[in-house]
Tab-separated table of N, CA and C in Angstrom:
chain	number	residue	atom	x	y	z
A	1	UNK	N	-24.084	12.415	-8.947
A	1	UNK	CA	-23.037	11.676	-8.250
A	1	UNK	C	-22.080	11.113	-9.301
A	2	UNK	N	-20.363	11.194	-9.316
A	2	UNK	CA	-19.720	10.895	-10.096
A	2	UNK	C	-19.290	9.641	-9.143
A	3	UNK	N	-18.743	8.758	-9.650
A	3	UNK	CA	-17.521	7.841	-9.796
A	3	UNK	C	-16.382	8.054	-10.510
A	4	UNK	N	-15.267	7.660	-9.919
A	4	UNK	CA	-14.002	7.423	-10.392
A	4	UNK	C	-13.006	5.848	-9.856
A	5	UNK	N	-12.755	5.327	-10.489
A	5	UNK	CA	-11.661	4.420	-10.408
A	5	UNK	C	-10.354	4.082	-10.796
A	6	UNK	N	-9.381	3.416	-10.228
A	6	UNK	CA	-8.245	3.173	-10.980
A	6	UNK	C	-7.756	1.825	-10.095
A	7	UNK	N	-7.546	1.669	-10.963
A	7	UNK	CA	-6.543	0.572	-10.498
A	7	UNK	C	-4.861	0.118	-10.474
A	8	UNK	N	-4.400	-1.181	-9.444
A	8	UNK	CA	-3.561	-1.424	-9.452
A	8	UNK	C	-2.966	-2.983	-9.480
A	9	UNK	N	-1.902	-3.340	-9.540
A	9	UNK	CA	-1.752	-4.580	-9.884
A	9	UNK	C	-0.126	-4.991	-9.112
A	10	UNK	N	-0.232	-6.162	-8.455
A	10	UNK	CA	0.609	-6.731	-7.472
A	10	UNK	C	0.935	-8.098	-7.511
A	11	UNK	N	2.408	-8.739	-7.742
A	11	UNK	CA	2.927	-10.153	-7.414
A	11	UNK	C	2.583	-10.749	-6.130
A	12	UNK	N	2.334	-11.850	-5.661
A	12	UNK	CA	2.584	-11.711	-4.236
A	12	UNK	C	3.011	-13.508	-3.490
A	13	UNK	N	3.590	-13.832	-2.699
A	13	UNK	CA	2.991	-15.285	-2.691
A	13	UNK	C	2.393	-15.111	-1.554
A	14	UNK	N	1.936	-16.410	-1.113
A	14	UNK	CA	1.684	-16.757	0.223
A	14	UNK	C	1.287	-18.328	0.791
A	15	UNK	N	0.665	-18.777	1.652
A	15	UNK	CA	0.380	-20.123	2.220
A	15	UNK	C	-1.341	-19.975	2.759
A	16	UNK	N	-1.901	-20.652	2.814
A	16	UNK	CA	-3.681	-20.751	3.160
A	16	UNK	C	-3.823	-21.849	3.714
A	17	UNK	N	-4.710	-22.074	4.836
A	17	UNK	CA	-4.760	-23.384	5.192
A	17	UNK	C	-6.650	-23.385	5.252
A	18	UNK	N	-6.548	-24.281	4.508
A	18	UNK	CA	-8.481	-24.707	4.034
A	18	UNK	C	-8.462	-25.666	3.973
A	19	UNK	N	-9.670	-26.190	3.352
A	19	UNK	CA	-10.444	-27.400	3.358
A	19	UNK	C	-10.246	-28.627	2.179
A	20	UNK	N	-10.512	-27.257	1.200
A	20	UNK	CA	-10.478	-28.175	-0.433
A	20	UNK	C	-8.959	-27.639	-0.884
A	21	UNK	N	-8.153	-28.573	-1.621
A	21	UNK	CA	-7.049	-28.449	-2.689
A	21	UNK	C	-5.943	-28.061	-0.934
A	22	UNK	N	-5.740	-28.595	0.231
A	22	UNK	CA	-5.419	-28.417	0.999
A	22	UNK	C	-3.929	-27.904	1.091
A	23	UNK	N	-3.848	-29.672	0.581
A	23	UNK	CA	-2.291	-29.645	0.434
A	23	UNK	C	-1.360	-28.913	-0.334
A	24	UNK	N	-1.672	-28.289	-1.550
A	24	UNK	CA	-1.108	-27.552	-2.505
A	24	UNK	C	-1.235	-26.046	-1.505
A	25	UNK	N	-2.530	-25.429	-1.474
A	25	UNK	CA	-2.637	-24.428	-0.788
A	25	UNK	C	-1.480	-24.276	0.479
A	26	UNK	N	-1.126	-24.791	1.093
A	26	UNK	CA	-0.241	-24.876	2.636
A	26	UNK	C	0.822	-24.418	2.018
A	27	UNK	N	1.404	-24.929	0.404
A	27	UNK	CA	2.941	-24.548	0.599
A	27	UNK	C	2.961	-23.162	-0.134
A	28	UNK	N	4.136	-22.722	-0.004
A	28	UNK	CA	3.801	-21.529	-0.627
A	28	UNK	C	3.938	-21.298	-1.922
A	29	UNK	N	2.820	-20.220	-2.420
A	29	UNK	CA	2.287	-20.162	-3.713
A	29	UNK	C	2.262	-18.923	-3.759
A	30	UNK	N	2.717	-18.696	-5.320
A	30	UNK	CA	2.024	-16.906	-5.644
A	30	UNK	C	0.723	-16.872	-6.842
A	31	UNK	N	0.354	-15.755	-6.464
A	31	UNK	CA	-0.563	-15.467	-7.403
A	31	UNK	C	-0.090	-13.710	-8.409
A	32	UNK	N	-0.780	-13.527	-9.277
A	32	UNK	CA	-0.535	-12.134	-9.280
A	32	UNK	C	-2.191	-11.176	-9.466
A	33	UNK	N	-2.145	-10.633	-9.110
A	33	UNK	CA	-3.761	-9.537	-8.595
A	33	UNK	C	-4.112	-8.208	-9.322
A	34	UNK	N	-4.997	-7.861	-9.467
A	34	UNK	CA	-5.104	-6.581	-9.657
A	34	UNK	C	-6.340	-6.000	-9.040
A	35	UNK	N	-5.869	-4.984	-8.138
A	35	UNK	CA	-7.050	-4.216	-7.503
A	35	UNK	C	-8.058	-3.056	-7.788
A	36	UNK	N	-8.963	-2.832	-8.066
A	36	UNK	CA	-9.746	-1.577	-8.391
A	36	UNK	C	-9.991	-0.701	-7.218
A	37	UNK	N	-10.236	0.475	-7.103
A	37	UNK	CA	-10.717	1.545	-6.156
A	37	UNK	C	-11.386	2.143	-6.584
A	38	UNK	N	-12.702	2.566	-6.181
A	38	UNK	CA	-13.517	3.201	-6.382
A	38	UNK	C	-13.874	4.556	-5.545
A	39	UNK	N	-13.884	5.682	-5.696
A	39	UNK	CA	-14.409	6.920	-5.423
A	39	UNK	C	-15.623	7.345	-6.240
A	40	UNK	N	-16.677	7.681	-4.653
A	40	UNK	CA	-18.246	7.838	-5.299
A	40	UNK	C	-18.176	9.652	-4.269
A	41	UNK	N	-18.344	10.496	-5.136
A	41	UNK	CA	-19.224	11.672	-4.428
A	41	UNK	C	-19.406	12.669	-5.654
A	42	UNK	N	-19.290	14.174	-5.097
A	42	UNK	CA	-19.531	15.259	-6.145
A	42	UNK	C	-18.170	15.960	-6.315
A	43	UNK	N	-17.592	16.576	-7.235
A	43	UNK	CA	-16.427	16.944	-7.836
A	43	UNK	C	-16.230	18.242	-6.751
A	44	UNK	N	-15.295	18.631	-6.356
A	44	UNK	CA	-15.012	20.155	-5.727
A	44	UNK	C	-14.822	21.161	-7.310
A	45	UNK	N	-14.110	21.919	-6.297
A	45	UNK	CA	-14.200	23.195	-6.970
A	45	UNK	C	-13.017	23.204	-8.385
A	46	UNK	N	-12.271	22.003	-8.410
A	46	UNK	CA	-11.473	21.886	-9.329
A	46	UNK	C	-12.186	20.905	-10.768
A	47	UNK	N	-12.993	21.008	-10.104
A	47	UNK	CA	-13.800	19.809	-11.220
A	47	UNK	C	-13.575	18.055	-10.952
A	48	UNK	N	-12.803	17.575	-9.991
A	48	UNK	CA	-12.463	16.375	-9.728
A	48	UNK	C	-13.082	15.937	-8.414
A	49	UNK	N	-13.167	14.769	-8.360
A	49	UNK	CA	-12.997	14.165	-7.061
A	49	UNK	C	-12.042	14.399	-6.089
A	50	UNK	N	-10.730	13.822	-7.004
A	50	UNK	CA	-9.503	13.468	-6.475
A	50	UNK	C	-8.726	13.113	-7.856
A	51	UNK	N	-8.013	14.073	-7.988
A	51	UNK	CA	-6.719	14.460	-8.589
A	51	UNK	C	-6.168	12.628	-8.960
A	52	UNK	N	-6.501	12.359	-10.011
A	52	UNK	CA	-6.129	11.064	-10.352
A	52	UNK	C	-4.047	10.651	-9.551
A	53	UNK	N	-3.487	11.547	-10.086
A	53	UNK	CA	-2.270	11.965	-9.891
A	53	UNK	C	-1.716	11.332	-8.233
A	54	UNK	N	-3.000	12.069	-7.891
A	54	UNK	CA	-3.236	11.753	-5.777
A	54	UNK	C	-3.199	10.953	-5.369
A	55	UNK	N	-4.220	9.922	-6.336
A	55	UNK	CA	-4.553	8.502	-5.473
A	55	UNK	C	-3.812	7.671	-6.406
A	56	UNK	N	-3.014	7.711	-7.389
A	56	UNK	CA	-2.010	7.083	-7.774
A	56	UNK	C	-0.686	7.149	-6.907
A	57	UNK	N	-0.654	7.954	-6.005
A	57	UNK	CA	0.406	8.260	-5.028
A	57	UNK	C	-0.064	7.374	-3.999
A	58	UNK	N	-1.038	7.335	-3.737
A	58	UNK	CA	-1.791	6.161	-2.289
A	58	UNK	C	-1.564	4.736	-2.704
A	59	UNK	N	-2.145	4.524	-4.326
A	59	UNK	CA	-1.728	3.232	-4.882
A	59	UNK	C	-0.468	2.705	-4.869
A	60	UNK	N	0.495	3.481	-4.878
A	60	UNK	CA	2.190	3.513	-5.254
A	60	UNK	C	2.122	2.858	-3.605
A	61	UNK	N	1.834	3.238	-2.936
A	61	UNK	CA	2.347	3.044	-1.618
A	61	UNK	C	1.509	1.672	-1.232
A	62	UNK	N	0.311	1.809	-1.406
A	62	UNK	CA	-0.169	0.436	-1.386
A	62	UNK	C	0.835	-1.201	-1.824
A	63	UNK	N	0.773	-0.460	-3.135
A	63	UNK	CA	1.470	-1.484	-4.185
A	63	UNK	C	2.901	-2.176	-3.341
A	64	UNK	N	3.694	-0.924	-3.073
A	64	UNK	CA	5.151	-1.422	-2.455
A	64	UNK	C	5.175	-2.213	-1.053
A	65	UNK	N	3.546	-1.968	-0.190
A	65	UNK	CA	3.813	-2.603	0.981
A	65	UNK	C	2.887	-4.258	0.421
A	66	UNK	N	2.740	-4.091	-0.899
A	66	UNK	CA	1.852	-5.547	-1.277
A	66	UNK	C	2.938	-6.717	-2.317
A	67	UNK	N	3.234	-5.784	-3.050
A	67	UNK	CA	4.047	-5.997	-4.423
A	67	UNK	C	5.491	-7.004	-4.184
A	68	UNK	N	5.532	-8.291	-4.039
A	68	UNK	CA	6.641	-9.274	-4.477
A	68	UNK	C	6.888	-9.346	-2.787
A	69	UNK	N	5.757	-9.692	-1.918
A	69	UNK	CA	5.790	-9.645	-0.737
A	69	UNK	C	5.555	-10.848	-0.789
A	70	UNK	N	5.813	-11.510	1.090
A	70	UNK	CA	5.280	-12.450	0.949
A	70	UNK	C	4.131	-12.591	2.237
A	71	UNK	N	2.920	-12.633	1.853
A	71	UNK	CA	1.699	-12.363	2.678
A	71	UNK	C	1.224	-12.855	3.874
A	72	UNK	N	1.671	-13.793	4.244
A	72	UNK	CA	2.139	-14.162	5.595
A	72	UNK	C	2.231	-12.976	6.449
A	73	UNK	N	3.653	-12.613	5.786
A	73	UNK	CA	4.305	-11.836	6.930
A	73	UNK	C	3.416	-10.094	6.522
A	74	UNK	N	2.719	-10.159	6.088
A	74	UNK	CA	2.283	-8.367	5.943
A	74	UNK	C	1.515	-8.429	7.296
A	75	UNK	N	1.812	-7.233	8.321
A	75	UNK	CA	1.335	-7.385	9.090
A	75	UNK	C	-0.157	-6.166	9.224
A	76	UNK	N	-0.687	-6.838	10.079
A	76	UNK	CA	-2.264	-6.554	9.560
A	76	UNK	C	-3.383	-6.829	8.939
A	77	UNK	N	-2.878	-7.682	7.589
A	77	UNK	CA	-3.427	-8.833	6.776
A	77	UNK	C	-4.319	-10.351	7.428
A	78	UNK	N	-3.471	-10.732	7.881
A	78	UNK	CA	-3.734	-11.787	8.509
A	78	UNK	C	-4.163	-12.594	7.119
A	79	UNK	N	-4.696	-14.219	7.484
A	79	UNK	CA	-4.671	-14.965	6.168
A	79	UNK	C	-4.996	-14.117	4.963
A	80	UNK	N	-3.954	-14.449	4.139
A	80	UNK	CA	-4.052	-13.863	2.727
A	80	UNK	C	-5.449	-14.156	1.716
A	81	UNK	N	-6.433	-13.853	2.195
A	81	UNK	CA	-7.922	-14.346	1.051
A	81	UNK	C	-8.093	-13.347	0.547
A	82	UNK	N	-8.746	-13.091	-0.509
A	82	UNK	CA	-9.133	-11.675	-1.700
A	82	UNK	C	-9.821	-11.390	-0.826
A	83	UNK	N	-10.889	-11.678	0.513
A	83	UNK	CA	-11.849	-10.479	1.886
A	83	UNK	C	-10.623	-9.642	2.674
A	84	UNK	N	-9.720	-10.728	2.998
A	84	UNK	CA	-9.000	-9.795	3.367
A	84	UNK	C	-7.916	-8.596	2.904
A	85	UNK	N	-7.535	-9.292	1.975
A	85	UNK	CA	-6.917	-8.120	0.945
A	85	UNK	C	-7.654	-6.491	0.775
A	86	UNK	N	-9.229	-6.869	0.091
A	86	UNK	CA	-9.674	-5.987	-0.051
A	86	UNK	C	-9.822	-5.021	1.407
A	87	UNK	N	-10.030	-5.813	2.746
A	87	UNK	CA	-10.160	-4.769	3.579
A	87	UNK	C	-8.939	-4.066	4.032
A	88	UNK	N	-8.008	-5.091	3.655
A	88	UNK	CA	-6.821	-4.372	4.310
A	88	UNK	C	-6.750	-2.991	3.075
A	89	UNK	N	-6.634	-3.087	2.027
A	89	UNK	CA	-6.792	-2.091	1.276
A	89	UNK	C	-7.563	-0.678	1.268
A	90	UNK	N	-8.781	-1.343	1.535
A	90	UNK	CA	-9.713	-0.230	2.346
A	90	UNK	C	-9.393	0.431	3.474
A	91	UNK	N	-8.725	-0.250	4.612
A	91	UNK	CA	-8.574	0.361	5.617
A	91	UNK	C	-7.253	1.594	5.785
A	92	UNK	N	-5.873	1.003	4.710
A	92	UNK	CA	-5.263	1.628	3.761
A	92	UNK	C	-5.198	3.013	3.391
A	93	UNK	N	-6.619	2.911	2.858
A	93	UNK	CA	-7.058	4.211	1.838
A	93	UNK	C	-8.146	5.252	2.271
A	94	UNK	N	-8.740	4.618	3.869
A	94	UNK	CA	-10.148	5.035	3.867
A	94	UNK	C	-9.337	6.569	4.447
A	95	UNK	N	-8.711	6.994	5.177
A	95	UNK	CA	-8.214	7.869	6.032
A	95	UNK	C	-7.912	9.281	4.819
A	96	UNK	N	-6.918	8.430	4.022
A	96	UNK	CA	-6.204	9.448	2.514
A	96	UNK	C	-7.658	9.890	1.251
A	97	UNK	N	-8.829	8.882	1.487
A	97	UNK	CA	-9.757	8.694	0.547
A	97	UNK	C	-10.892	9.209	0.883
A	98	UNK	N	-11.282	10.337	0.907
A	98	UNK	CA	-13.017	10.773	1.232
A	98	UNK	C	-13.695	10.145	0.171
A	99	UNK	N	-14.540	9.535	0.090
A	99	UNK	CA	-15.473	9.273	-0.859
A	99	UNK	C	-15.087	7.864	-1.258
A	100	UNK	N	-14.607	7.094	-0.220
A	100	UNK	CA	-14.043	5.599	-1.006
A	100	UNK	C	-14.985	4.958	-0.696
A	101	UNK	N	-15.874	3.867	-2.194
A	101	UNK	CA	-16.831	3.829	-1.871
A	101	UNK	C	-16.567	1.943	-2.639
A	102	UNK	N	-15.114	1.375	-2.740
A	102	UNK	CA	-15.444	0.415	-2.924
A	102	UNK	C	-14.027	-0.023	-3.402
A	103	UNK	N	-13.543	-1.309	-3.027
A	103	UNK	CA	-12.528	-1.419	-3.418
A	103	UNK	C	-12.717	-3.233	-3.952
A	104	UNK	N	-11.622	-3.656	-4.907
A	104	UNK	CA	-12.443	-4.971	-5.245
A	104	UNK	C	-10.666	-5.621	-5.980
A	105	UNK	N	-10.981	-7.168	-5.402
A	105	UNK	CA	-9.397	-7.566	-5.577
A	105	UNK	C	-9.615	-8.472	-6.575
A	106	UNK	N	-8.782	-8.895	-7.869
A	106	UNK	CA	-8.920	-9.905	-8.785
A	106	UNK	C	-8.039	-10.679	-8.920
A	107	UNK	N	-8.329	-12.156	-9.185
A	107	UNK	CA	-7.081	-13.055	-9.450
A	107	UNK	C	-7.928	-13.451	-10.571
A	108	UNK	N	-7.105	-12.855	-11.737
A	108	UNK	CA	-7.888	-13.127	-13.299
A	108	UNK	C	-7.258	-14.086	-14.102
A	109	UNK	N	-6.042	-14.950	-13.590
A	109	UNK	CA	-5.947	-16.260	-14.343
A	109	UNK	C	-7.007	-17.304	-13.115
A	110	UNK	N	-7.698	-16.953	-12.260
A	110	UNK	CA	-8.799	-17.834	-11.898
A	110	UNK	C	-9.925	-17.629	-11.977
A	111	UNK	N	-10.838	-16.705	-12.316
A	111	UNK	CA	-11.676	-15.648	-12.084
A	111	UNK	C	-12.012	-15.867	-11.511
A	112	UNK	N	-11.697	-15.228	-10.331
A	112	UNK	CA	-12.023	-14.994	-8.567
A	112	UNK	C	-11.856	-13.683	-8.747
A	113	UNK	N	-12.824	-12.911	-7.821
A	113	UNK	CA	-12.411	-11.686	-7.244
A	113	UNK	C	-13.424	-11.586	-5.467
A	114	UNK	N	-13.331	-10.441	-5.240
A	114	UNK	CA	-13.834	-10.259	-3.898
A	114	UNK	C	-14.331	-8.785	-3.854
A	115	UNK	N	-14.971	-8.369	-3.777
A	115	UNK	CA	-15.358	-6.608	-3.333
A	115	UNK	C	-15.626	-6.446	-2.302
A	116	UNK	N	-15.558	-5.196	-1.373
A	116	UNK	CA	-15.455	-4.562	-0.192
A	116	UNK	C	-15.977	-3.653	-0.336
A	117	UNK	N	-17.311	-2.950	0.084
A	117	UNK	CA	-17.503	-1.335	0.662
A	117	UNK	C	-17.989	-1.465	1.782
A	118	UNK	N	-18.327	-0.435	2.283
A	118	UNK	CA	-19.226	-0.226	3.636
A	118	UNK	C	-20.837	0.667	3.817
């Protein structure tokens, strides 16, 4: 069984309404992210999974409906948390992605992240 990953990386702001650090959270804030994807199966007949080239084309498209947005309004998302990110991402990719076996969101000036498979 191979793996492959790549990743991508996105501006974004948005607003959260929680418990702790409340008030700061409500107004709007950006962060900036970077996402990993993971592909788990056996290579075809070209020797790859998936054509790195390929799913850099899925990422591109990811990126532009994520990238200097403001997360609120992405529709489908719903509150902006790294669970939901990652699923919206997953759900994204699962259709274009045979073998997507994990996708995982980072906010690395906090070290927070979140992972997603199924």
């Amino acid at each position: 069984m191979h793996e492959i990953t790549k990743e991508f990386r996105f501006e974004a702001a948005h607003t959260l309404q929680r418990q702790i650090a409340a008030e700061a959270s409500r107004r709007i804030h950006g962060h900036s992210y970077r996402a990993t994807v993971t592909l788990r199966g056996t290579p075809d007949a070209s020797g790859m999974l998936m054509d790195f080239g390929r799913l850099g084309q899925h990422l591109a498209a990811l990126r532009e409906a994520l990238d200097h947005r403001f997360l609120d309004e992405v529709e489908g998302l719903g509150p902006a948390t790294l669970e939901n990110l990652a699923c919206f991402i997953w759900a994204h990719l699962a259709p274009a992605c045979p073998g997507l076996a994990r996708v995982a969101v980072f906010r690395d000036s906090e070290g927070e992240s979140c992972a997603y498979s199924e």
